[in-house]
Short mmCIF file of C-alpha atoms in Angstrom, two decimals:
data_model
loop_
_atom_site.label_atom_id
_atom_site.label_comp_id
_atom_site.label_asym_id
_atom_site.label_seq_id
_atom_site.Cartn_x
_atom_site.Cartn_y
_atom_site.Cartn_z
CA UNK A 10 -29.60 -18.81 -88.50
CA UNK A 11 -26.79 -21.12 -87.75
CA UNK A 12 -27.08 -24.41 -85.96
CA UNK A 13 -25.23 -22.98 -82.97
CA UNK A 14 -27.82 -20.20 -82.56
CA UNK A 15 -30.64 -22.73 -82.54
CA UNK A 16 -28.85 -24.82 -79.93
CA UNK A 17 -28.22 -21.80 -77.72
CA UNK A 18 -31.79 -20.54 -77.96
CA UNK A 19 -33.35 -23.91 -77.30
CA UNK A 20 -31.10 -24.59 -74.31
CA UNK A 21 -31.89 -21.33 -72.50
CA UNK A 22 -35.48 -22.22 -71.57
CA UNK A 23 -34.35 -25.67 -70.45
CA UNK A 24 -31.66 -24.12 -68.29
CA UNK A 25 -34.19 -21.69 -66.80
CA UNK A 26 -36.59 -24.54 -66.12
CA UNK A 27 -33.83 -26.55 -64.47
CA UNK A 28 -32.88 -23.59 -62.30
CA UNK A 29 -36.52 -23.03 -61.40
CA UNK A 30 -37.01 -26.70 -60.47
CA UNK A 31 -33.77 -26.66 -58.50
CA UNK A 32 -34.82 -23.52 -56.66
CA UNK A 33 -38.17 -25.13 -55.81
CA UNK A 34 -36.41 -28.17 -54.40
CA UNK A 35 -34.10 -25.99 -52.33
CA UNK A 36 -37.08 -23.96 -51.04
CA UNK A 37 -38.90 -27.16 -50.11
CA UNK A 38 -35.86 -28.35 -48.15
CA UNK A 39 -35.37 -24.97 -46.50
CA UNK A 40 -39.02 -24.63 -45.52
CA UNK A 41 -38.61 -27.69 -43.37
CA UNK A 42 -35.56 -26.19 -41.68
CA UNK A 43 -36.72 -22.58 -41.56
CA UNK A 44 -39.19 -23.05 -38.75
CA UNK A 45 -36.32 -24.35 -36.58
CA UNK A 46 -34.27 -21.31 -37.48
CA UNK A 47 -37.16 -18.97 -36.70
CA UNK A 48 -37.78 -20.73 -33.41
CA UNK A 49 -34.14 -20.36 -32.40
CA UNK A 50 -34.03 -16.72 -33.50
CA UNK A 51 -37.24 -15.91 -31.60
CA UNK A 52 -35.97 -17.61 -28.44
CA UNK A 53 -32.66 -15.74 -28.62
CA UNK A 54 -34.42 -12.41 -29.21
CA UNK A 55 -36.84 -13.09 -26.34
CA UNK A 56 -33.91 -13.79 -24.03
CA UNK A 57 -32.09 -10.62 -25.12
CA UNK A 58 -35.24 -8.52 -24.69
CA UNK A 59 -35.82 -10.02 -21.23
CA UNK A 60 -32.29 -9.15 -20.14
CA UNK A 61 -32.60 -5.63 -21.51
CA UNK A 62 -35.99 -5.25 -19.80
CA UNK A 63 -34.55 -6.44 -16.50
CA UNK A 64 -31.71 -3.97 -16.75
CA UNK A 65 -34.03 -1.08 -17.62
CA UNK A 66 -36.46 -1.99 -14.85
CA UNK A 67 -33.68 -2.26 -12.30
CA UNK A 68 -32.24 1.08 -13.40
CA UNK A 69 -35.64 2.78 -13.13
CA UNK A 70 -35.92 1.42 -9.59
CA UNK A 71 -32.73 3.27 -8.70
CA UNK A 72 -30.13 0.51 -8.92
CA UNK A 73 -27.16 -0.21 -11.10
CA UNK A 74 -28.50 -1.83 -14.32
CA UNK A 75 -25.71 -4.41 -14.40
CA UNK A 76 -26.56 -5.50 -10.88
CA UNK A 77 -29.77 -7.02 -12.30
CA UNK A 78 -27.57 -9.69 -13.91
CA UNK A 79 -25.84 -10.58 -10.64
CA UNK A 80 -26.95 -13.97 -9.20
CA UNK A 81 -26.73 -12.56 -5.65
CA UNK A 82 -29.47 -10.08 -6.57
CA UNK A 83 -31.74 -12.91 -7.66
CA UNK A 84 -31.03 -14.87 -4.49
CA UNK A 85 -32.01 -11.82 -2.45
CA UNK A 86 -35.24 -11.42 -4.45
CA UNK A 87 -35.96 -15.12 -3.95
CA UNK A 88 -35.41 -14.76 -0.19
CA UNK A 89 -37.72 -11.73 -0.07
CA UNK A 90 -40.46 -13.60 -1.89
CA UNK A 91 -40.13 -16.77 0.21
CA UNK A 92 -39.76 -14.85 3.45
CA UNK A 93 -36.54 -16.58 4.56
#
């Protein structure tokens, strides 16, 4: 074997170890940030599901689904609940 082959073979495990250590460091950094990302994603999905549920519920009640997003509709519901 030539000297170059020995150098190439001995450097591969070191490179793999370096990549593995680097990946572990990146994962450790991302784990700290990931719960923020998941929290944001869950909140956004909950909001979207709530809006879709409102629209479906309003449509089942016989109204225009997009009217459920109208602020005047919510004011009317508020007035009905409060009795004003």
